[in-house]
Amino acid sequence: MAEVLVYVDHVDGAVRKPTLELLTLARRIGEPVAVALGSGAENTAAALAEHGAVKVLTHDAAEYADYLVVPKVDALQAAYEAVSPAAVLVPSSAEGKEIAARLAVRIGSGIITDAVDLEAGDEGPVATQSAFAASFTTKSRVAKGTPVITVKPNSAPVEAAPAAGAVEALAVSFSEKATGTKVTARTPRESTGRPELTEAAIVVSGGRGVNGAENFSIIEALADSLGAAVGASRAAVDAGWYPHSNQVGQTGKSVSPQLYIASGISGAIQHRAGMQTSKTIVAINKDAEAPIFDLVDYGVVGDLFEVVPQLTEEIKSRKG
Ligand SMILES: Cc1cc2nc3c(=O)[nH]c(=O)nc-3n(C[C@H](O)[C@H](O)[C@H](O)COP(=O)(O)OP(=O)(O)OC[C@H]3O[C@@H](n4cnc5c(N)ncnc54)[C@H](O)[C@@H]3O)c2cc1C
């Protein structure tokens, strides 16, 4: 069976969920071979094996932390040359997309970014994408070279599928370009204790209707009752009520959770562009004509200051 390279996103050996989702998709088209780089790379093996990796190629070097993406591209290319895979799958983070794009250029292959599904096809893997703010769903396949495909978080379930996960050291020699852009400082983001916005299974977002930074505590309380991440519309971010890192939309982050709850958000096209592929969409808005209601699965016409706290209490009592 053909091998499929899966680029591993991990933090000191802790594999992030989107990579486990990639393994589910990789198993549809071949045998997953994982590529884990940097500090703690070898510690990823158990989780990757549990989810279907037949092999885990690892390499650690100071360059991965000290320079931007090129050392990782060099290593992924080395893995590509060692394995001759049927496809290369990379998580659709900003970094993942840059790594994938650079690899595709180097190996002369076509690339598909932000896939939301992947299936085997007679002429190679077929990727589903959601285009023009999810007005269209497209299916495409790479027509040249080895498909390089980046996949959005929450596009597939995480499934246990135990495999050998044999760890092998990857031989990497860095190119001259590897050290072109040095990391000069790092400031860890303060942890909110909530899941990462782009990876969360549930996102609760607030917009201009929240009417003030202090009122975002209502949105946060609902999010916490569900173990969700908090998002915000650009109007709320521009007003300084919530950090830009939480903005959902065309000029913010793109999310695709199982459940998206929009409160006090009108549903402008630029907001929809970042959340329209969510599996189930719920909106709370006091204006029954708000465009957000055109795309929801469930809508509540009402004042968020009444509806959201009631919803939070109800969820808490049912969990109770
Ligand atoms: C180039 C460009 C890029 C953009 N990028 C983004 C982006 O990435 N993300 C983004 O979100 N926007 C983006 N925008 C802005 C976008 O066009 C909208 O202006 C923005 O999304 C509106 O935010 P909103 O829905 O919170 O506010 P509004 O459109 O003002 O809607 C507020 C909603 O809250 C409702 N409401 C008010 N009070 C209550 C209440 N008490 N209870 C319930 N409902 C209430 C109102 O009925 C209304 O529907 C972009 C715009 C441009 C031009």
Short mmCIF file of C-alpha atoms and ligand atoms in Angstrom, two decimals:
data_model
loop_
_atom_site.label_atom_id
_atom_site.label_comp_id
_atom_site.label_asym_id
_atom_site.label_seq_id
_atom_site.Cartn_x
_atom_site.Cartn_y
_atom_site.Cartn_z
CA MET A 1 0.00 0.00 0.00
CA ALA A 2 1.27 3.49 -0.82
CA GLU A 3 2.69 5.53 2.01
CA VAL A 4 1.31 8.94 2.89
CA LEU A 5 3.47 11.47 4.71
CA VAL A 6 1.82 13.29 7.58
CA TYR A 7 3.56 16.37 8.98
CA VAL A 8 3.23 16.36 12.76
CA ASP A 9 2.27 19.48 14.69
CA HIS A 10 3.33 18.96 18.30
CA VAL A 11 4.43 20.90 21.34
CA ASP A 12 7.41 19.22 23.04
CA GLY A 13 6.13 15.81 22.02
CA ALA A 14 2.43 16.42 22.74
CA VAL A 15 0.69 15.83 19.39
CA ARG A 16 -1.97 18.39 18.55
CA LYS A 17 -5.43 17.22 17.57
CA PRO A 18 -5.36 18.35 13.89
CA THR A 19 -2.46 15.94 13.28
CA LEU A 20 -4.48 13.02 14.67
CA GLU A 21 -7.31 14.07 12.33
CA LEU A 22 -4.83 13.99 9.42
CA LEU A 23 -3.96 10.39 10.32
CA THR A 24 -7.65 9.46 9.95
CA LEU A 25 -7.66 10.98 6.46
CA ALA A 26 -4.24 9.56 5.53
CA ARG A 27 -5.50 6.03 6.27
CA ARG A 28 -8.15 6.49 3.57
CA ILE A 29 -5.47 6.85 0.91
CA GLY A 30 -2.55 4.77 2.19
CA GLU A 31 -0.30 3.95 5.12
CA PRO A 32 0.50 6.99 7.25
CA VAL A 33 4.17 7.76 7.82
CA ALA A 34 4.52 10.62 10.30
CA VAL A 35 7.28 13.24 10.25
CA ALA A 36 7.97 14.74 13.69
CA LEU A 37 10.60 17.44 14.06
CA GLY A 38 12.17 19.41 16.87
CA SER A 39 12.29 19.08 20.63
CA GLY A 40 10.39 16.04 21.94
CA ALA A 41 9.84 14.62 18.44
CA GLU A 42 10.44 11.05 19.61
CA ASN A 43 7.82 11.42 22.33
CA THR A 44 5.12 11.81 19.67
CA ALA A 45 5.50 8.17 18.59
CA ALA A 46 3.07 6.55 21.04
CA ALA A 47 0.15 8.86 20.15
CA LEU A 48 0.91 8.63 16.43
CA ALA A 49 1.10 4.82 16.53
CA GLU A 50 -2.18 4.69 18.45
CA HIS A 51 -3.83 6.61 15.59
CA GLY A 52 -2.41 4.67 12.66
CA ALA A 53 1.17 5.77 11.92
CA VAL A 54 3.13 2.79 10.61
CA LYS A 55 6.38 4.74 10.90
CA VAL A 56 7.45 7.89 12.70
CA LEU A 57 10.42 9.70 11.16
CA THR A 58 12.02 11.98 13.72
CA HIS A 59 14.74 14.61 13.72
CA ASP A 60 15.76 17.21 16.24
CA ALA A 61 18.13 20.15 15.76
CA ALA A 62 18.41 23.65 17.21
CA GLU A 63 17.56 25.08 13.77
CA TYR A 64 13.86 24.18 14.13
CA ALA A 65 13.45 26.54 17.05
CA ASP A 66 16.02 29.13 16.08
CA TYR A 67 14.89 29.85 12.52
CA LEU A 68 11.55 30.20 10.74
CA VAL A 69 10.05 27.50 8.53
CA VAL A 70 12.86 26.63 6.07
CA PRO A 71 14.62 23.99 8.27
CA LYS A 72 11.26 22.22 8.56
CA VAL A 73 10.80 22.37 4.79
CA ASP A 74 14.30 20.86 4.34
CA ALA A 75 13.35 18.01 6.69
CA LEU A 76 9.97 17.38 5.08
CA GLN A 77 11.67 17.30 1.69
CA ALA A 78 14.22 14.78 3.06
CA ALA A 79 11.31 12.61 4.26
CA TYR A 80 9.60 12.99 0.89
CA GLU A 81 12.76 11.84 -0.91
CA ALA A 82 13.25 8.92 1.48
CA VAL A 83 9.66 7.66 1.27
CA SER A 84 8.37 8.64 -2.22
CA PRO A 85 4.86 8.98 -0.79
CA ALA A 86 1.52 8.99 -2.60
CA ALA A 87 0.64 12.29 -0.89
CA VAL A 88 1.90 14.72 1.74
CA LEU A 89 -0.63 15.97 4.32
CA VAL A 90 0.03 19.03 6.49
CA PRO A 91 -2.22 20.73 9.07
CA SER A 92 -3.72 23.98 7.70
CA SER A 93 -2.13 26.37 10.18
CA ALA A 94 -0.37 29.49 8.89
CA GLU A 95 2.96 27.73 9.40
CA GLY A 96 1.69 24.46 7.94
CA LYS A 97 0.52 26.19 4.78
CA GLU A 98 3.85 27.93 4.34
CA ILE A 99 5.76 24.66 4.79
CA ALA A 100 3.44 22.85 2.37
CA ALA A 101 3.65 25.59 -0.27
CA ARG A 102 7.44 25.70 -0.15
CA LEU A 103 7.65 21.91 -0.39
CA ALA A 104 5.27 21.86 -3.37
CA VAL A 105 7.39 24.44 -5.21
CA ARG A 106 10.58 22.51 -4.49
CA ILE A 107 9.25 19.15 -5.69
CA GLY A 108 7.29 20.60 -8.60
CA SER A 109 3.93 19.39 -7.31
CA GLY A 110 0.45 20.80 -7.19
CA ILE A 111 -0.90 21.91 -3.82
CA ILE A 112 -4.40 22.10 -2.36
CA THR A 113 -4.84 24.20 0.77
CA ASP A 114 -7.58 24.31 3.41
CA ALA A 115 -9.19 21.02 2.42
CA VAL A 116 -12.16 20.07 4.60
CA ASP A 117 -12.32 16.44 3.48
CA LEU A 118 -10.21 13.93 1.60
CA GLU A 119 -11.00 10.68 -0.15
CA ALA A 120 -9.16 8.19 -2.34
CA GLY A 121 -9.70 8.59 -6.10
CA ASP A 122 -8.69 6.60 -9.17
CA GLU A 123 -6.19 9.27 -10.19
CA GLY A 124 -5.05 10.32 -6.72
CA PRO A 125 -6.62 11.75 -3.57
CA VAL A 126 -9.62 14.04 -4.06
CA ALA A 127 -9.85 17.00 -1.68
CA THR A 128 -13.00 18.90 -0.77
CA GLN A 129 -12.68 22.64 -0.28
CA SER A 130 -15.17 25.26 0.69
CA ALA A 131 -14.86 28.30 -1.60
CA PHE A 132 -16.11 31.90 -1.75
CA ALA A 133 -17.19 32.07 1.88
CA ALA A 134 -18.65 28.56 1.58
CA SER A 135 -20.97 29.55 -1.27
CA PHE A 136 -19.47 26.61 -3.19
CA THR A 137 -18.05 23.24 -2.28
CA THR A 138 -15.37 22.11 -4.70
CA LYS A 139 -13.66 18.79 -5.19
CA SER A 140 -10.23 18.80 -6.75
CA ARG A 141 -7.15 16.74 -7.21
CA VAL A 142 -3.59 17.65 -7.94
CA ALA A 143 -2.80 17.17 -11.63
CA LYS A 144 0.99 17.37 -11.35
CA GLY A 145 3.46 15.59 -9.09
CA THR A 146 2.81 14.24 -5.61
CA PRO A 147 -0.26 15.88 -4.03
CA VAL A 148 0.61 18.23 -1.18
CA ILE A 149 -2.59 18.92 0.75
CA THR A 150 -3.23 21.03 3.83
CA VAL A 151 -6.32 20.16 5.84
CA LYS A 152 -8.30 22.42 8.16
CA PRO A 153 -8.72 21.40 11.80
CA ASN A 154 -11.95 19.53 12.66
CA SER A 155 -12.27 18.10 9.14
CA ALA A 156 -12.18 14.49 10.29
CA PRO A 157 -12.76 12.57 13.51
CA VAL A 158 -9.84 11.37 15.62
CA GLU A 159 -9.94 7.58 15.45
CA ALA A 160 -7.86 4.99 17.27
CA ALA A 161 -6.29 2.60 14.74
CA PRO A 162 -3.22 1.07 16.39
CA ALA A 163 -0.22 0.55 14.09
CA ALA A 164 3.48 -0.16 14.53
CA GLY A 165 4.63 3.46 14.78
CA ALA A 166 8.25 2.36 14.38
CA VAL A 167 10.53 5.30 15.13
CA GLU A 168 13.25 5.95 12.56
CA ALA A 169 15.81 8.73 12.59
CA LEU A 170 15.41 10.98 9.57
CA ALA A 171 18.66 12.13 7.94
CA VAL A 172 18.42 15.86 7.27
CA SER A 173 21.01 18.24 5.88
CA PHE A 174 19.91 21.83 6.02
CA SER A 175 20.05 24.01 2.92
CA GLU A 176 21.83 27.37 2.88
CA LYS A 177 18.42 29.05 3.04
CA ALA A 178 17.57 27.31 6.32
CA THR A 179 19.21 29.96 8.45
CA GLY A 180 17.97 32.95 6.46
CA THR A 181 15.40 34.18 8.99
CA LYS A 182 16.33 34.00 12.66
CA VAL A 183 13.87 34.02 15.54
CA THR A 184 15.05 36.83 17.81
CA ALA A 185 12.48 36.68 20.62
CA ARG A 186 9.51 34.63 21.81
CA THR A 187 6.70 35.73 24.08
CA PRO A 188 4.37 32.94 25.14
CA ARG A 189 0.70 33.85 24.90
CA GLU A 190 -1.02 34.02 28.27
CA SER A 191 -3.08 30.90 28.63
CA THR A 192 -6.83 31.38 29.05
CA GLY A 193 -7.30 27.70 29.83
CA ARG A 194 -9.62 27.52 26.82
CA PRO A 195 -8.94 25.49 23.68
CA GLU A 196 -7.12 27.04 20.73
CA LEU A 197 -9.65 28.89 18.56
CA THR A 198 -8.84 27.17 15.26
CA GLU A 199 -8.79 23.69 16.80
CA ALA A 200 -11.75 23.93 19.19
CA ALA A 201 -14.69 21.57 18.66
CA ILE A 202 -17.02 24.34 19.88
CA VAL A 203 -16.63 28.12 19.37
CA VAL A 204 -18.81 30.73 21.05
CA SER A 205 -18.45 34.16 19.44
CA GLY A 206 -19.65 37.63 20.34
CA GLY A 207 -20.16 40.66 18.13
CA ARG A 208 -21.14 44.31 18.34
CA GLY A 209 -24.35 43.25 20.06
CA VAL A 210 -22.30 42.32 23.15
CA ASN A 211 -21.91 46.05 23.59
CA GLY A 212 -18.74 46.38 25.66
CA ALA A 213 -15.60 44.56 26.78
CA GLU A 214 -17.04 43.88 30.22
CA ASN A 215 -20.03 42.07 28.73
CA PHE A 216 -17.81 39.52 27.03
CA SER A 217 -17.85 37.70 30.39
CA ILE A 218 -21.33 36.48 29.35
CA ILE A 219 -19.86 34.94 26.19
CA GLU A 220 -16.93 33.49 28.13
CA ALA A 221 -19.26 31.92 30.69
CA LEU A 222 -21.22 30.17 27.92
CA ALA A 223 -17.95 29.06 26.30
CA ASP A 224 -16.65 27.68 29.60
CA SER A 225 -19.87 25.75 30.24
CA LEU A 226 -19.25 23.99 26.92
CA GLY A 227 -15.44 23.74 27.06
CA ALA A 228 -15.38 26.03 24.03
CA ALA A 229 -13.06 28.65 22.59
CA VAL A 230 -14.19 32.30 22.41
CA GLY A 231 -14.36 34.13 19.08
CA ALA A 232 -15.28 37.70 18.18
CA SER A 233 -16.44 39.64 15.15
CA ARG A 234 -14.23 42.36 13.74
CA ALA A 235 -16.62 44.99 15.05
CA ALA A 236 -16.06 43.71 18.59
CA VAL A 237 -12.30 43.50 18.07
CA ASP A 238 -12.07 46.95 16.46
CA ALA A 239 -13.96 48.38 19.41
CA GLY A 240 -11.22 46.97 21.64
CA TRP A 241 -13.58 44.59 23.46
CA TYR A 242 -11.67 41.42 22.63
CA PRO A 243 -8.15 40.63 21.32
CA HIS A 244 -7.49 40.47 17.60
CA SER A 245 -6.15 36.93 18.06
CA ASN A 246 -9.78 35.90 18.66
CA GLN A 247 -11.22 37.51 15.53
CA VAL A 248 -13.10 35.14 13.27
CA GLY A 249 -13.43 35.96 9.59
CA GLN A 250 -11.75 36.96 6.39
CA THR A 251 -9.12 39.06 8.14
CA GLY A 252 -9.14 36.97 11.30
CA LYS A 253 -9.04 33.25 11.89
CA SER A 254 -10.85 30.61 9.97
CA VAL A 255 -12.68 28.12 12.19
CA SER A 256 -14.55 24.96 11.36
CA PRO A 257 -15.85 23.56 14.66
CA GLN A 258 -18.58 21.01 15.26
CA LEU A 259 -20.66 23.80 16.82
CA TYR A 260 -20.45 27.58 16.30
CA ILE A 261 -22.60 29.86 18.42
CA ALA A 262 -22.79 33.50 17.22
CA SER A 263 -24.23 36.05 19.63
CA GLY A 264 -24.94 39.61 18.58
CA ILE A 265 -23.27 39.06 15.20
CA SER A 266 -25.10 40.19 12.06
CA GLY A 267 -23.46 37.68 9.69
CA ALA A 268 -21.53 39.94 7.30
CA ILE A 269 -19.89 38.09 4.41
CA GLN A 270 -16.42 38.73 5.87
CA HIS A 271 -17.44 37.08 9.15
CA ARG A 272 -19.10 34.17 7.36
CA ALA A 273 -15.89 33.57 5.41
CA GLY A 274 -14.25 32.44 8.64
CA MET A 275 -16.96 30.23 10.11
CA GLN A 276 -19.32 29.04 7.43
CA THR A 277 -17.85 25.53 7.26
CA SER A 278 -18.81 24.94 10.92
CA LYS A 279 -20.86 21.75 11.17
CA THR A 280 -23.74 23.19 13.23
CA ILE A 281 -24.35 26.93 13.46
CA VAL A 282 -26.50 28.60 16.11
CA ALA A 283 -27.21 32.35 16.21
CA ILE A 284 -28.70 34.54 18.88
CA ASN A 285 -29.74 37.92 17.53
CA LYS A 286 -32.53 40.32 18.43
CA ASP A 287 -33.13 41.22 14.77
CA ALA A 288 -35.12 38.48 13.02
CA GLU A 289 -33.93 39.90 9.67
CA ALA A 290 -30.20 39.61 10.50
CA PRO A 291 -28.37 37.87 7.59
CA ILE A 292 -26.78 35.38 10.01
CA PHE A 293 -30.16 33.61 10.17
CA ASP A 294 -29.77 32.67 6.48
CA LEU A 295 -27.07 30.17 7.32
CA VAL A 296 -27.94 28.87 10.77
CA ASP A 297 -29.12 25.42 11.76
CA TYR A 298 -30.80 26.90 14.85
CA GLY A 299 -31.65 30.53 15.46
CA VAL A 300 -32.90 32.34 18.53
CA VAL A 301 -34.50 35.74 17.96
CA GLY A 302 -33.92 37.45 21.26
CA ASP A 303 -31.78 39.66 23.45
CA LEU A 304 -28.44 37.96 24.06
CA PHE A 305 -28.33 39.41 27.58
CA GLU A 306 -31.40 37.30 28.38
CA VAL A 307 -30.78 34.27 26.17
CA VAL A 308 -27.06 33.60 26.72
CA PRO A 309 -27.09 33.49 30.56
CA GLN A 310 -30.16 31.23 30.47
CA LEU A 311 -28.44 28.94 28.02
CA THR A 312 -25.33 28.83 30.21
CA GLU A 313 -27.39 27.96 33.29
CA GLU A 314 -29.30 25.28 31.42
CA ILE A 315 -26.10 23.66 30.14
CA LYS A 316 -24.53 23.78 33.60
CA SER A 317 -27.62 22.23 35.21
CA ARG A 318 -27.71 19.42 32.64
CA LYS A 319 -24.04 18.69 33.20
CA GLY A 320 -24.61 18.95 36.94
C1 LIG B 1 -11.91 43.94 4.08
C2 LIG B 1 -12.80 43.62 5.25
C3 LIG B 1 -12.44 42.55 6.06
C4 LIG B 1 -13.26 42.22 7.13
N1 LIG B 1 -12.91 41.16 7.94
C5 LIG B 1 -13.75 40.78 8.91
C6 LIG B 1 -13.45 39.63 9.72
O1 LIG B 1 -12.43 38.97 9.57
N2 LIG B 1 -14.34 39.29 10.66
C7 LIG B 1 -15.49 39.98 10.88
O2 LIG B 1 -16.26 39.59 11.79
N3 LIG B 1 -15.76 41.07 10.16
C8 LIG B 1 -14.92 41.49 9.20
N4 LIG B 1 -15.21 42.61 8.50
C9 LIG B 1 -16.30 43.49 8.98
C10 LIG B 1 -17.68 43.06 8.54
O3 LIG B 1 -17.98 43.62 7.29
C11 LIG B 1 -18.72 43.51 9.56
O4 LIG B 1 -18.62 44.91 9.70
C12 LIG B 1 -18.56 42.87 10.94
O5 LIG B 1 -18.48 41.48 10.80
C13 LIG B 1 -19.77 43.24 11.78
O6 LIG B 1 -19.61 42.73 13.06
P1 LIG B 1 -20.89 42.41 13.94
O7 LIG B 1 -21.75 41.41 13.25
O8 LIG B 1 -20.41 42.10 15.30
O9 LIG B 1 -21.59 43.84 14.02
P2 LIG B 1 -22.93 44.36 13.36
O10 LIG B 1 -22.96 44.12 11.90
O11 LIG B 1 -23.12 45.75 13.85
O12 LIG B 1 -24.05 43.43 13.98
C14 LIG B 1 -24.37 43.41 15.34
C15 LIG B 1 -25.56 42.49 15.47
O13 LIG B 1 -25.88 42.36 16.85
C16 LIG B 1 -27.29 42.34 16.99
N5 LIG B 1 -27.59 42.78 18.36
C17 LIG B 1 -27.42 44.01 18.89
N6 LIG B 1 -27.76 43.99 20.20
C18 LIG B 1 -28.16 42.73 20.49
C19 LIG B 1 -28.64 42.09 21.65
N7 LIG B 1 -28.73 42.74 22.81
N8 LIG B 1 -28.98 40.78 21.58
C20 LIG B 1 -28.88 40.09 20.41
N9 LIG B 1 -28.43 40.66 19.26
C21 LIG B 1 -28.06 41.95 19.31
C22 LIG B 1 -27.81 43.27 15.92
O14 LIG B 1 -29.14 42.96 15.58
C23 LIG B 1 -26.82 43.01 14.79
O15 LIG B 1 -27.31 42.01 13.91
C24 LIG B 1 -14.41 42.97 7.42
C25 LIG B 1 -14.75 44.05 6.60
C26 LIG B 1 -13.95 44.36 5.53
C27 LIG B 1 -14.34 45.51 4.64
#
